[in-house]
Coordinates of C-alpha atoms in Angstrom, one line a residue:
Chain A
M6 CA 47.7 -15.0 71.1
N7 CA 45.9 -14.7 67.8
P8 CA 42.1 -15.0 68.2
F9 CA 41.7 -16.2 64.6
T10 CA 42.9 -19.2 62.8
D11 CA 43.1 -20.4 59.1
Q12 CA 42.9 -24.0 60.1
R13 CA 39.3 -25.0 59.4
E14 CA 39.1 -27.7 62.1
F15 CA 39.9 -25.1 64.8
Q16 CA 37.4 -22.5 63.6
V17 CA 34.1 -21.8 65.4
G18 CA 32.4 -21.9 62.0
H19 CA 33.5 -25.5 61.7
F20 CA 32.3 -26.5 65.2
G21 CA 28.8 -25.0 64.7
E22 CA 26.6 -23.5 67.4
R23 CA 25.3 -26.6 69.2
R24 CA 28.8 -28.1 69.8
L25 CA 30.2 -24.7 70.7
I26 CA 27.6 -24.3 73.5
Q27 CA 28.5 -27.7 74.8
E28 CA 32.1 -26.8 74.8
M29 CA 31.5 -23.4 76.5
T30 CA 29.4 -25.1 79.2
K31 CA 32.4 -27.4 79.9
W32 CA 34.8 -24.5 79.9
L33 CA 32.6 -22.8 82.5
S34 CA 32.1 -25.9 84.6
D35 CA 33.3 -24.2 87.9
C36 CA 30.8 -21.4 87.6
T37 CA 27.7 -22.5 85.8
P38 CA 24.8 -24.4 87.5
P39 CA 22.7 -27.0 85.5
P40 CA 19.6 -25.6 83.7
P41 CA 17.2 -24.1 84.3
E42 CA 19.5 -22.2 86.7
G43 CA 22.3 -22.2 84.2
I44 CA 23.0 -22.5 80.5
G45 CA 20.6 -24.6 78.4
D46 CA 17.0 -23.2 78.5
D47 CA 15.3 -20.3 76.9
A48 CA 16.2 -18.2 79.9
A49 CA 18.0 -18.8 83.2
V50 CA 16.0 -19.0 86.4
L51 CA 17.5 -17.2 89.4
T52 CA 16.5 -16.7 92.9
T53 CA 17.1 -13.1 93.8
P54 CA 20.0 -12.5 96.2
S55 CA 18.5 -9.4 97.7
K56 CA 15.4 -7.1 97.4
Q57 CA 17.5 -4.5 95.6
L58 CA 19.7 -5.5 92.7
A59 CA 22.2 -3.7 90.6
I60 CA 22.6 -4.4 86.9
T61 CA 25.3 -3.3 84.5
K62 CA 26.5 -4.1 81.0
D63 CA 29.9 -3.6 79.3
A64 CA 31.5 -4.8 76.1
L65 CA 34.9 -6.0 75.2
V66 CA 36.0 -5.5 71.5
Y67 CA 39.1 -6.9 69.9
R68 CA 41.6 -4.2 68.9
K69 CA 39.7 -1.7 71.3
H70 CA 40.0 -3.4 74.7
F71 CA 42.6 -6.1 74.0
D72 CA 44.8 -7.2 71.1
E73 CA 46.7 -10.3 70.0
Q74 CA 49.5 -9.4 72.5
A75 CA 47.1 -10.1 75.4
P76 CA 47.0 -13.6 76.8
A77 CA 43.4 -14.8 76.0
E78 CA 42.8 -15.7 79.7
L79 CA 43.6 -12.1 80.7
A80 CA 41.2 -10.8 78.1
G81 CA 38.5 -13.1 79.5
A82 CA 39.2 -12.0 83.0
K83 CA 39.0 -8.3 81.9
L84 CA 35.5 -8.8 80.5
I85 CA 34.4 -9.9 84.0
N86 CA 36.5 -7.5 86.0
R87 CA 35.5 -4.3 84.2
N88 CA 31.8 -5.1 84.9
I89 CA 32.7 -5.9 88.5
S90 CA 34.3 -2.5 88.8
D91 CA 31.0 -0.9 87.9
L92 CA 29.2 -2.9 90.6
A93 CA 31.9 -2.1 93.1
A94 CA 31.4 1.6 92.5
M95 CA 27.7 1.0 93.2
G96 CA 28.3 -0.8 96.5
A97 CA 27.0 -4.0 95.0
V98 CA 28.2 -7.7 95.1
P99 CA 28.2 -9.6 91.8
S100 CA 26.0 -12.7 91.7
H101 CA 24.9 -13.7 88.2
A102 CA 26.1 -12.9 84.6
V103 CA 25.2 -13.6 81.0
I104 CA 27.6 -13.3 78.1
A105 CA 27.0 -12.6 74.4
C106 CA 29.7 -13.7 72.0
L107 CA 29.9 -12.0 68.6
L108 CA 32.3 -14.2 66.6
P109 CA 33.6 -14.1 63.1
P110 CA 33.5 -17.7 61.6
N111 CA 37.3 -17.9 61.7
T112 CA 37.5 -17.3 65.5
S113 CA 39.9 -19.9 67.0
I114 CA 38.5 -22.5 69.3
P115 CA 41.9 -22.8 71.2
W116 CA 41.9 -19.0 71.7
L117 CA 38.2 -19.1 72.8
S118 CA 38.9 -21.9 75.2
Q119 CA 41.6 -19.9 77.0
F120 CA 39.4 -16.8 77.0
Y121 CA 36.7 -18.8 78.7
S122 CA 39.3 -20.2 81.1
G123 CA 40.0 -16.7 82.2
I124 CA 36.2 -16.0 82.6
N125 CA 35.8 -19.3 84.6
Q126 CA 38.6 -18.6 87.0
T127 CA 37.6 -15.0 87.6
A128 CA 33.9 -15.8 88.1
K129 CA 34.8 -18.7 90.5
S130 CA 37.0 -16.4 92.6
H131 CA 34.0 -14.0 93.0
N132 CA 31.5 -16.8 93.6
L133 CA 29.8 -15.5 90.4
S134 CA 27.5 -17.8 88.3
I135 CA 27.6 -17.5 84.5
V136 CA 24.0 -18.5 83.9
G137 CA 23.5 -18.0 80.2
G138 CA 24.5 -16.3 77.0
D139 CA 24.2 -16.1 73.3
I140 CA 26.4 -16.9 70.3
T141 CA 26.1 -15.0 67.1
S142 CA 28.3 -14.9 64.0
T143 CA 29.6 -11.5 62.7
F144 CA 31.4 -10.6 59.5
N145 CA 34.5 -9.0 60.9
D146 CA 34.5 -7.8 64.5
L147 CA 35.2 -10.0 67.5
A148 CA 33.3 -8.8 70.5
F149 CA 31.7 -9.9 73.8
T150 CA 29.1 -8.2 76.0
L151 CA 28.5 -9.1 79.6
T152 CA 25.6 -8.3 81.7
L153 CA 26.3 -8.5 85.4
L154 CA 23.7 -8.6 88.2
G155 CA 24.5 -8.1 91.8
S156 CA 22.9 -7.6 95.2
I157 CA 23.1 -4.4 97.2
P158 CA 23.7 -5.4 100.8
V159 CA 23.8 -1.9 102.3
R160 CA 22.7 1.0 99.9
P161 CA 23.5 2.0 96.4
L162 CA 26.4 4.5 95.9
T163 CA 25.2 7.0 93.3
R164 CA 26.8 9.6 91.2
K165 CA 25.9 13.3 91.3
S166 CA 24.7 13.1 94.9
A167 CA 27.5 15.2 96.5
H168 CA 27.0 18.7 98.0
P169 CA 29.1 21.9 98.0
G170 CA 31.9 21.5 100.6
D171 CA 32.2 17.7 100.1
T172 CA 35.8 16.6 99.4
V173 CA 36.7 14.5 96.4
W174 CA 38.8 11.3 96.7
V175 CA 40.4 8.6 94.6
T176 CA 41.8 5.2 95.4
G177 CA 45.2 3.9 94.1
H178 CA 47.2 5.7 91.4
L179 CA 46.1 6.9 88.0
G180 CA 47.4 6.8 84.4
G181 CA 49.5 4.4 82.3
S182 CA 46.9 1.6 82.4
I183 CA 47.5 0.6 78.8
L184 CA 51.1 -0.3 79.8
G185 CA 49.8 -3.3 81.7
K186 CA 47.3 -2.6 84.4
H187 CA 44.3 -2.7 82.1
L188 CA 44.7 -6.5 81.9
H189 CA 45.8 -7.0 85.5
F190 CA 43.6 -4.8 87.7
K191 CA 41.7 -5.9 90.7
P192 CA 38.3 -4.3 90.9
R193 CA 37.8 -2.4 94.1
L194 CA 34.9 -4.6 95.3
E195 CA 35.6 -4.8 99.0
E196 CA 36.5 -1.1 99.0
G197 CA 33.2 -0.2 97.4
L198 CA 31.2 -2.2 99.9
W199 CA 33.1 -0.6 102.7
L200 CA 32.4 2.9 101.4
A201 CA 28.7 2.1 101.0
S202 CA 28.6 1.2 104.7
K203 CA 30.0 4.7 105.7
T204 CA 27.3 7.4 105.9
E205 CA 29.8 10.1 105.2
V206 CA 30.4 8.9 101.7
T207 CA 28.0 11.0 99.6
S208 CA 28.7 9.7 96.0
A209 CA 30.9 7.3 94.1
M210 CA 31.8 5.9 90.7
D211 CA 34.6 4.0 89.0
I212 CA 37.2 5.7 86.9
S213 CA 37.1 4.1 83.5
D214 CA 37.3 7.0 81.0
G215 CA 40.0 9.0 82.9
L216 CA 39.6 11.3 85.9
A217 CA 39.0 14.4 83.8
T218 CA 35.9 12.9 82.1
D219 CA 34.7 11.0 85.1
L220 CA 34.8 14.1 87.4
L221 CA 32.2 15.5 85.0
N222 CA 30.1 12.4 85.4
L223 CA 30.4 12.6 89.2
C224 CA 29.7 16.3 89.5
P225 CA 26.1 17.3 90.4
E226 CA 24.4 19.6 87.8
D227 CA 24.4 22.7 90.1
C228 CA 28.0 22.2 91.3
K229 CA 31.5 22.4 90.1
I230 CA 34.6 20.6 91.3
E231 CA 38.0 22.2 92.1
V232 CA 40.9 19.9 91.6
Q233 CA 44.3 20.4 93.2
T234 CA 46.5 19.0 90.5
E235 CA 49.6 18.4 92.7
T236 CA 47.5 16.0 94.8
I237 CA 46.5 13.6 92.0
P238 CA 48.2 10.2 92.7
I239 CA 50.2 9.4 89.6
S240 CA 50.9 5.8 88.7
E241 CA 54.5 4.6 88.5
A242 CA 53.7 3.3 85.0
V243 CA 53.4 6.9 83.8
E244 CA 57.1 7.4 84.3
N245 CA 57.7 4.7 81.6
Y246 CA 56.3 7.0 79.0
G247 CA 59.4 9.2 79.4
D248 CA 57.5 12.4 78.6
D249 CA 56.7 15.4 80.8
R250 CA 52.9 15.0 80.6
S251 CA 52.4 13.0 83.8
I252 CA 49.3 14.8 85.0
D253 CA 47.8 14.6 81.5
H254 CA 48.2 10.8 81.6
A255 CA 46.7 10.5 85.1
L256 CA 43.8 12.7 84.0
T257 CA 43.0 11.2 80.6
D258 CA 44.6 7.8 80.0
G259 CA 41.4 5.9 81.2
E260 CA 40.9 2.3 82.2
D261 CA 42.2 3.0 85.8
Y262 CA 39.4 1.0 87.4
E263 CA 39.9 2.9 90.6
L264 CA 37.1 4.5 92.7
L265 CA 36.3 8.1 92.7
F266 CA 34.1 9.2 95.7
T267 CA 33.1 12.2 97.8
L268 CA 33.0 12.7 101.6
D269 CA 30.5 14.9 103.4
A270 CA 32.0 18.3 104.3
K271 CA 31.7 17.6 108.0
T272 CA 33.8 14.5 107.9
D273 CA 36.9 14.3 110.1
Q274 CA 39.2 13.5 107.2
L275 CA 42.2 12.2 109.3
A276 CA 39.9 9.9 111.3
F277 CA 38.4 8.6 108.0
L278 CA 41.9 8.0 106.6
A279 CA 42.9 6.1 109.7
R280 CA 39.8 3.8 109.4
W281 CA 40.6 3.2 105.7
R282 CA 44.2 2.3 106.5
A283 CA 43.1 -0.1 109.1
E284 CA 41.2 -2.0 106.4
F285 CA 43.1 -1.6 103.1
S286 CA 46.6 -1.4 101.9
I287 CA 45.9 0.7 98.8
P288 CA 46.0 4.4 99.4
I289 CA 43.3 7.0 99.0
S290 CA 44.0 10.6 98.1
C291 CA 42.0 13.8 98.5
V292 CA 42.2 15.5 95.1
G293 CA 39.7 18.3 95.4
A294 CA 36.4 19.7 96.6
V295 CA 32.8 20.2 95.4
R296 CA 31.8 23.9 95.2
S297 CA 28.5 25.5 94.4
R298 CA 28.4 26.8 90.8
D299 CA 27.8 30.3 89.8
K300 CA 25.8 31.0 86.6
D301 CA 28.9 32.6 85.0
D302 CA 31.2 29.6 85.8
E303 CA 32.0 28.4 82.3
S304 CA 33.8 25.2 83.3
R305 CA 32.4 22.6 85.7
I306 CA 35.9 21.3 86.6
T307 CA 38.6 23.8 87.6
Y308 CA 42.2 22.8 87.9
L309 CA 44.3 24.6 90.5
G310 CA 48.0 24.3 91.3
E311 CA 51.3 24.7 89.7
S312 CA 51.0 22.3 86.8
T313 CA 47.8 23.3 85.0
D314 CA 49.4 23.4 81.6
F315 CA 47.6 20.4 80.0
S316 CA 44.5 19.7 77.9
P317 CA 42.3 17.3 79.8
K318 CA 40.3 15.1 77.4
G319 CA 39.0 11.8 78.6
Y320 CA 38.7 8.7 76.7
E321 CA 36.1 9.0 74.0
H322 CA 34.7 5.7 72.6
F323 CA 34.5 7.1 69.0
Chain B
M27 CA 16.8 2.4 55.5
N28 CA 20.7 2.5 55.4
P29 CA 22.2 2.3 58.9
F30 CA 25.3 4.1 57.7
T31 CA 25.9 7.6 56.4
D32 CA 28.8 9.4 54.7
Q33 CA 27.6 12.7 56.1
R34 CA 30.0 13.4 58.9
E35 CA 27.5 15.5 60.9
F36 CA 25.1 12.6 61.1
Q37 CA 27.6 10.0 62.2
V38 CA 27.8 8.6 65.7
G39 CA 31.6 9.2 65.6
H40 CA 31.0 12.9 65.1
F41 CA 28.4 13.0 68.0
G42 CA 30.7 11.3 70.5
E43 CA 29.7 9.1 73.4
R44 CA 28.5 11.6 75.9
R45 CA 26.1 13.3 73.5
L46 CA 25.0 10.0 72.2
I47 CA 24.0 8.8 75.6
Q48 CA 22.0 12.0 76.2
E49 CA 20.2 11.5 72.9
M50 CA 19.5 7.8 73.6
T51 CA 18.1 8.7 77.0
K52 CA 15.7 11.1 75.2
W53 CA 14.8 8.5 72.6
L54 CA 13.8 6.1 75.5
S55 CA 11.9 8.8 77.4
D56 CA 8.8 6.6 77.7
C57 CA 10.5 3.6 79.1
T58 CA 13.6 4.7 81.1
P59 CA 13.3 5.9 84.7
P60 CA 15.8 8.5 86.1
P61 CA 19.1 7.3 87.6
P62 CA 20.0 5.3 89.7
E63 CA 16.9 3.3 88.6
G64 CA 17.6 4.1 84.9
I65 CA 20.4 5.2 82.6
G66 CA 23.2 7.4 84.1
D67 CA 25.1 5.6 86.9
D68 CA 27.7 2.8 87.0
A69 CA 24.9 0.3 87.3
A70 CA 21.1 0.5 87.5
V71 CA 19.3 -0.2 90.8
L72 CA 16.2 -2.3 90.5
T73 CA 13.7 -3.6 93.0
T74 CA 13.1 -7.2 92.3
P75 CA 9.7 -7.8 90.8
S76 CA 9.4 -11.4 92.2
K77 CA 11.5 -13.9 94.2
Q78 CA 12.3 -15.9 91.1
L79 CA 13.6 -14.1 88.0
A80 CA 14.3 -15.2 84.5
I81 CA 17.2 -13.7 82.6
T82 CA 18.0 -14.1 78.8
K83 CA 20.3 -12.4 76.3
D84 CA 20.1 -12.2 72.5
A85 CA 21.9 -10.3 69.8
L86 CA 20.8 -8.5 66.7
V87 CA 23.4 -8.2 63.9
Y88 CA 23.1 -6.2 60.7
R89 CA 23.0 -8.4 57.7
K90 CA 22.2 -11.4 59.9
H91 CA 18.9 -10.5 61.6
F92 CA 17.9 -7.4 59.6
D93 CA 19.2 -5.5 56.5
E94 CA 18.8 -2.1 54.9
Q95 CA 15.4 -3.2 53.6
A96 CA 14.0 -3.3 57.1
P97 CA 12.5 -0.1 58.6
A98 CA 14.8 0.8 61.5
E99 CA 11.8 0.9 63.9
L100 CA 11.0 -2.7 63.1
A101 CA 14.7 -3.8 63.6
G102 CA 14.6 -2.1 67.1
A103 CA 11.3 -3.8 67.9
K104 CA 12.7 -7.1 66.8
L105 CA 15.6 -6.8 69.3
I106 CA 13.1 -6.5 72.1
N107 CA 10.6 -9.0 70.8
R108 CA 13.0 -11.9 70.2
N109 CA 14.1 -11.6 73.8
I110 CA 10.5 -11.4 75.0
S111 CA 9.8 -14.6 73.1
D112 CA 12.5 -16.4 75.2
L113 CA 10.8 -15.2 78.4
A114 CA 7.4 -16.1 77.1
A115 CA 8.6 -19.7 76.6
M116 CA 9.8 -19.7 80.2
G117 CA 6.5 -18.5 81.6
A118 CA 8.1 -15.2 82.6
V119 CA 7.0 -11.5 82.3
P120 CA 9.6 -9.0 81.1
S121 CA 10.4 -6.2 83.6
H122 CA 13.9 -4.7 83.0
A123 CA 16.4 -4.6 80.1
V124 CA 19.9 -3.3 79.3
I125 CA 21.2 -2.8 75.8
A126 CA 24.7 -2.9 74.4
C127 CA 25.3 -1.0 71.1
L128 CA 28.3 -2.0 69.0
L129 CA 28.5 0.7 66.4
P130 CA 30.9 1.5 63.5
P131 CA 31.8 5.2 63.6
N132 CA 29.8 5.9 60.4
T133 CA 26.5 4.6 62.0
S134 CA 23.8 7.1 61.1
I135 CA 22.2 9.1 63.9
P136 CA 18.8 9.4 62.1
W137 CA 18.8 5.6 61.6
L138 CA 19.7 5.0 65.3
S139 CA 17.0 7.4 66.4
Q140 CA 14.4 5.4 64.5
F141 CA 15.8 2.1 65.8
Y142 CA 15.4 3.4 69.3
S143 CA 11.9 4.7 68.6
G144 CA 11.0 1.0 67.8
I145 CA 12.7 0.0 71.1
N146 CA 10.8 2.7 73.0
Q147 CA 7.4 1.8 71.6
T148 CA 7.8 -1.9 72.1
A149 CA 9.2 -1.6 75.6
K150 CA 6.4 0.8 76.5
S151 CA 3.7 -1.5 75.2
H152 CA 5.1 -4.2 77.6
N153 CA 5.6 -1.9 80.5
L154 CA 9.3 -2.8 80.3
S155 CA 12.0 -0.4 81.6
I156 CA 15.2 0.0 79.7
V157 CA 17.5 0.7 82.6
G158 CA 21.0 0.9 81.1
G159 CA 23.4 0.0 78.5
D160 CA 26.7 0.4 76.9
I161 CA 28.0 2.0 73.7
T162 CA 31.2 0.8 72.1
S163 CA 32.7 1.5 68.7
T164 CA 33.5 -1.4 66.3
F165 CA 35.5 -1.5 63.1
N166 CA 32.9 -3.0 60.8
D167 CA 30.0 -4.8 62.3
L168 CA 26.8 -3.2 63.5
A169 CA 25.3 -5.2 66.4
F170 CA 23.2 -4.9 69.5
T171 CA 22.8 -7.2 72.4
L172 CA 19.9 -7.1 74.9
T173 CA 19.7 -8.6 78.3
L174 CA 16.1 -9.0 79.5
L175 CA 15.0 -9.7 83.0
G176 CA 11.6 -10.8 84.0
S177 CA 9.5 -12.1 86.9
I178 CA 8.2 -15.7 87.1
P179 CA 4.6 -15.3 88.5
V180 CA 3.7 -19.0 88.5
R181 CA 6.5 -21.4 87.7
P182 CA 9.3 -21.7 85.1
L183 CA 8.5 -23.7 81.9
T184 CA 11.6 -25.7 81.2
R185 CA 12.9 -27.8 78.3
K186 CA 13.7 -31.5 78.4
S187 CA 11.2 -32.1 81.2
A188 CA 8.6 -34.1 79.2
H189 CA 8.0 -37.9 79.7
P190 CA 7.2 -40.8 77.3
G191 CA 3.6 -40.6 76.2
D192 CA 3.4 -36.8 76.4
T193 CA 2.1 -35.1 73.3
V194 CA 4.0 -32.4 71.4
W195 CA 2.3 -29.1 70.4
V196 CA 3.0 -25.9 68.5
T197 CA 1.3 -22.5 68.4
G198 CA 0.5 -20.7 65.1
H199 CA 2.0 -21.7 61.8
L200 CA 5.6 -22.4 60.8
G201 CA 8.0 -21.4 58.0
G202 CA 8.6 -18.5 55.6
S203 CA 9.4 -16.1 58.5
I204 CA 12.1 -14.3 56.4
L205 CA 9.3 -13.2 53.9
G206 CA 8.0 -10.8 56.6
K207 CA 7.0 -12.3 59.9
H208 CA 10.5 -12.1 61.4
L209 CA 10.1 -8.3 61.6
H210 CA 6.4 -8.3 62.5
F211 CA 5.8 -11.2 65.0
K212 CA 4.1 -10.9 68.3
P213 CA 5.8 -12.8 71.0
R214 CA 3.5 -15.4 72.6
L215 CA 3.7 -13.8 76.1
E216 CA 0.2 -14.3 77.3
E217 CA 0.1 -17.7 75.9
G218 CA 3.3 -18.7 77.7
L219 CA 2.0 -17.4 81.0
W220 CA -1.3 -19.3 80.5
L221 CA 0.6 -22.5 79.7
A222 CA 2.7 -22.0 82.9
S223 CA -0.5 -21.9 84.9
K224 CA -1.6 -25.3 83.5
T225 CA -0.2 -28.3 85.4
E226 CA -0.6 -30.6 82.4
V227 CA 2.1 -28.6 80.5
T228 CA 5.3 -30.6 81.1
S229 CA 7.8 -28.6 79.0
A230 CA 8.0 -25.6 76.7
M231 CA 10.4 -23.5 74.5
D232 CA 10.2 -21.0 71.7
I233 CA 10.9 -22.0 68.1
S234 CA 13.7 -19.8 66.9
D235 CA 16.0 -22.1 65.0
G236 CA 13.3 -24.1 63.2
L237 CA 11.1 -26.9 64.5
A238 CA 13.6 -29.7 63.4
T239 CA 16.4 -28.2 65.5
D240 CA 14.3 -27.1 68.4
L241 CA 12.6 -30.5 68.8
L242 CA 16.1 -31.7 69.6
N243 CA 16.5 -29.0 72.2
L244 CA 13.1 -29.9 73.8
C245 CA 13.6 -33.7 73.8
P246 CA 14.8 -35.2 77.1
E247 CA 18.1 -37.1 76.8
D248 CA 16.5 -40.6 77.4
C249 CA 13.6 -40.0 75.0
K250 CA 12.8 -39.5 71.3
I251 CA 10.1 -37.6 69.6
E252 CA 7.9 -39.0 66.8
V253 CA 6.6 -36.3 64.5
Q254 CA 3.5 -36.8 62.2
T255 CA 4.6 -34.6 59.3
E256 CA 1.1 -34.0 57.9
T257 CA 0.0 -32.3 61.2
I258 CA 2.7 -29.6 61.1
P259 CA 0.9 -26.3 60.7
I260 CA 2.5 -24.6 57.6
S261 CA 2.5 -20.8 57.3
E262 CA 0.7 -19.3 54.3
A263 CA 3.9 -17.4 53.6
V264 CA 5.5 -20.7 52.6
E265 CA 3.3 -20.9 49.5
N266 CA 4.9 -17.7 48.2
Y267 CA 8.2 -19.6 47.8
G268 CA 6.5 -21.5 44.9
D269 CA 8.5 -24.7 45.5
D270 CA 7.4 -28.1 46.7
R271 CA 9.4 -28.0 49.9
S272 CA 6.6 -26.8 52.2
I273 CA 7.5 -29.2 55.1
D274 CA 11.2 -28.4 54.7
H275 CA 10.4 -24.7 55.2
A276 CA 8.2 -25.3 58.2
L277 CA 10.8 -27.5 59.8
T278 CA 14.0 -25.5 59.1
D279 CA 13.4 -21.8 58.1
G280 CA 13.7 -20.6 61.7
E281 CA 12.7 -17.3 63.4
D282 CA 9.1 -18.6 63.9
Y283 CA 8.9 -17.3 67.4
E284 CA 6.0 -19.7 68.1
L285 CA 5.8 -21.9 71.2
L286 CA 6.6 -25.6 71.3
F287 CA 5.3 -27.4 74.3
T288 CA 4.3 -30.8 75.6
L289 CA 1.2 -32.0 77.4
D290 CA 1.1 -34.8 80.0
A291 CA 0.1 -38.2 78.5
K292 CA -3.1 -38.3 80.7
T293 CA -4.4 -34.9 79.4
D294 CA -7.9 -34.8 77.9
Q295 CA -6.7 -33.2 74.7
L296 CA -10.1 -32.1 73.4
A297 CA -10.9 -30.4 76.7
F298 CA -7.5 -28.7 76.7
L299 CA -8.1 -27.5 73.1
A300 CA -11.4 -26.1 74.1
R301 CA -9.9 -24.1 77.1
W302 CA -7.2 -22.8 74.7
R303 CA -9.7 -21.6 72.2
A304 CA -11.8 -19.9 74.9
E305 CA -8.7 -17.7 75.6
F306 CA -6.8 -17.3 72.3
S307 CA -7.5 -16.9 68.6
I308 CA -4.2 -18.4 67.3
P309 CA -4.4 -22.1 66.8
I310 CA -2.4 -24.9 68.5
S311 CA -1.6 -28.1 66.7
C312 CA -0.5 -31.5 68.1
V313 CA 2.4 -32.5 65.9
G314 CA 3.7 -35.7 67.6
A315 CA 4.5 -37.5 70.8
V316 CA 7.4 -38.2 73.2
R317 CA 8.5 -41.9 73.3
S318 CA 11.1 -43.7 75.4
R319 CA 14.3 -44.3 73.5
D320 CA 15.9 -47.6 72.9
K321 CA 19.7 -47.9 72.9
D322 CA 19.6 -48.8 69.2
D323 CA 17.5 -45.8 68.1
E324 CA 19.9 -43.8 66.0
S325 CA 17.8 -40.7 65.6
R326 CA 16.2 -38.8 68.4
I327 CA 13.6 -37.3 66.1
T328 CA 11.5 -39.6 63.8
Y329 CA 9.4 -38.2 61.0
L330 CA 6.3 -40.3 60.2
G331 CA 3.7 -39.8 57.5
E332 CA 3.4 -39.5 53.7
S333 CA 5.8 -36.6 53.1
T334 CA 9.1 -37.6 54.8
D335 CA 11.2 -36.9 51.8
F336 CA 13.1 -33.9 53.1
S337 CA 16.4 -33.1 54.9
P338 CA 15.7 -31.4 58.1
K339 CA 18.5 -29.1 59.1
G340 CA 17.7 -26.2 61.4
Y341 CA 19.2 -22.8 61.4
E342 CA 22.9 -22.8 62.3
H343 CA 24.4 -19.5 63.3
F344 CA 27.7 -20.3 61.6

């Protein structure tokens, strides 16, 4: 669906800000409380859901994260879900969100209405309140930024907190997200919470820039990670590319929105796997291990196995 | 200062995301804690500063809210200050912020560094932590969105909570902000907190879209507001326009970042004024009163006095 229209009466520039806020508040009727808790005052008032909170912020830009091929509802859902994925990786539960809309004047009201319908449904399904936002006109780019706040019921799952000997795991399958999953993924929220409750989990993050890049983000400064390439779980979608670069895709496509985590070296891996399987249907795979790093180790990520003929380069935003 | 550069080695697109985040973290060294409390994990962990929080979100767009004439530091300071103004109007104290950067690939690193220097200094002066953010490339527009979180030490100051008979007040002077003040204002933070501690204050908001529009946003649904035009405090800057539309400017220029509030009908106004003056050097002015609204009242804002020959139309973002 085209986010823009030439018909003046359906353009946000014709509606004006005041009416647009009224419409948006209606579109969010299932997930926004009345002011001052919701939209309509200088700021929203919220009662803190827990002593420790997690806060994250992510943007969604037209022609970067979605295009006119994407149903507007799915683009709206994606704005929420990609932020939820960040909280999931932190062991947090989403509670409140604020949205900034950066809109060219010819942005289509019907498109925006469906985009917000996707936001509304997704927020409702997570019991998440959209408590405020901001609308600003731009000259060219259509973009949204969302700030998501959540409670931390157990403990925060951090990056870079693994130790030598810890094993490295991923949920689900990687690669080929652009062929569909990037609009249809389910953030690993329950899985993240479950991992936070297990003391043997030493670190975690979500895979959004591709495993190759995100392993670098997970790896503690004084460590390296050895990856067994044949153990990387490759998405079925990757086969649709019809090339022979499966591992490349799994390592670098990005937007997987799976969890990457480490288990303490002393963990009984088979017992852990059994406990996981009793809870969840998606698989987890051990893809490598954390090692201590020598001064002369050039690379922080080492790829071992038969198929190491690839050039891992994660998604770069520029 | 020009936010863009043709010199490839100074462009954000040349730096890449990872290096840019490293640089930004350095630029914010006075106001960002180490992860997981600050920048560097999937989300930032924060310990709630009070049981009740206020959250607000505002954007800053190049050629809308600042241009190449503006020193980059002042543009950065403005991003923080316009959000602080919203919290001030809520009776809240800023504590944590996250920033989203929407950057065309040719955005200049030297410009960005100075922009962040303005953010750093302003945040530091308010003891505000910048705990995270997001960087995304755009095609054309340069924009930033900031989400600001604060504690509410006394009570939230809401809009639309005045009653018939209440008097309407403004801080400072209005109009002509574009001639300089919009880059140099001091958000009325202490004033907002002080107002929240006074039970006779029945409602409050900040004036960002111009008094004419913001009176509509303050006015309860079943009320109207009568404004005495000759009592509107007009900024000295307005004289620089050299036209005879002073009241028009004071009512509609926007970006005043002053406070608009109401006092309970029973308040001893002279005594209140004396208590204000004992605390603050900026003036406050009574500009009108809240009245009950008859069904046949067409307009919710009535302008009385000698100079009512103007066409109040507040700032519209589209």
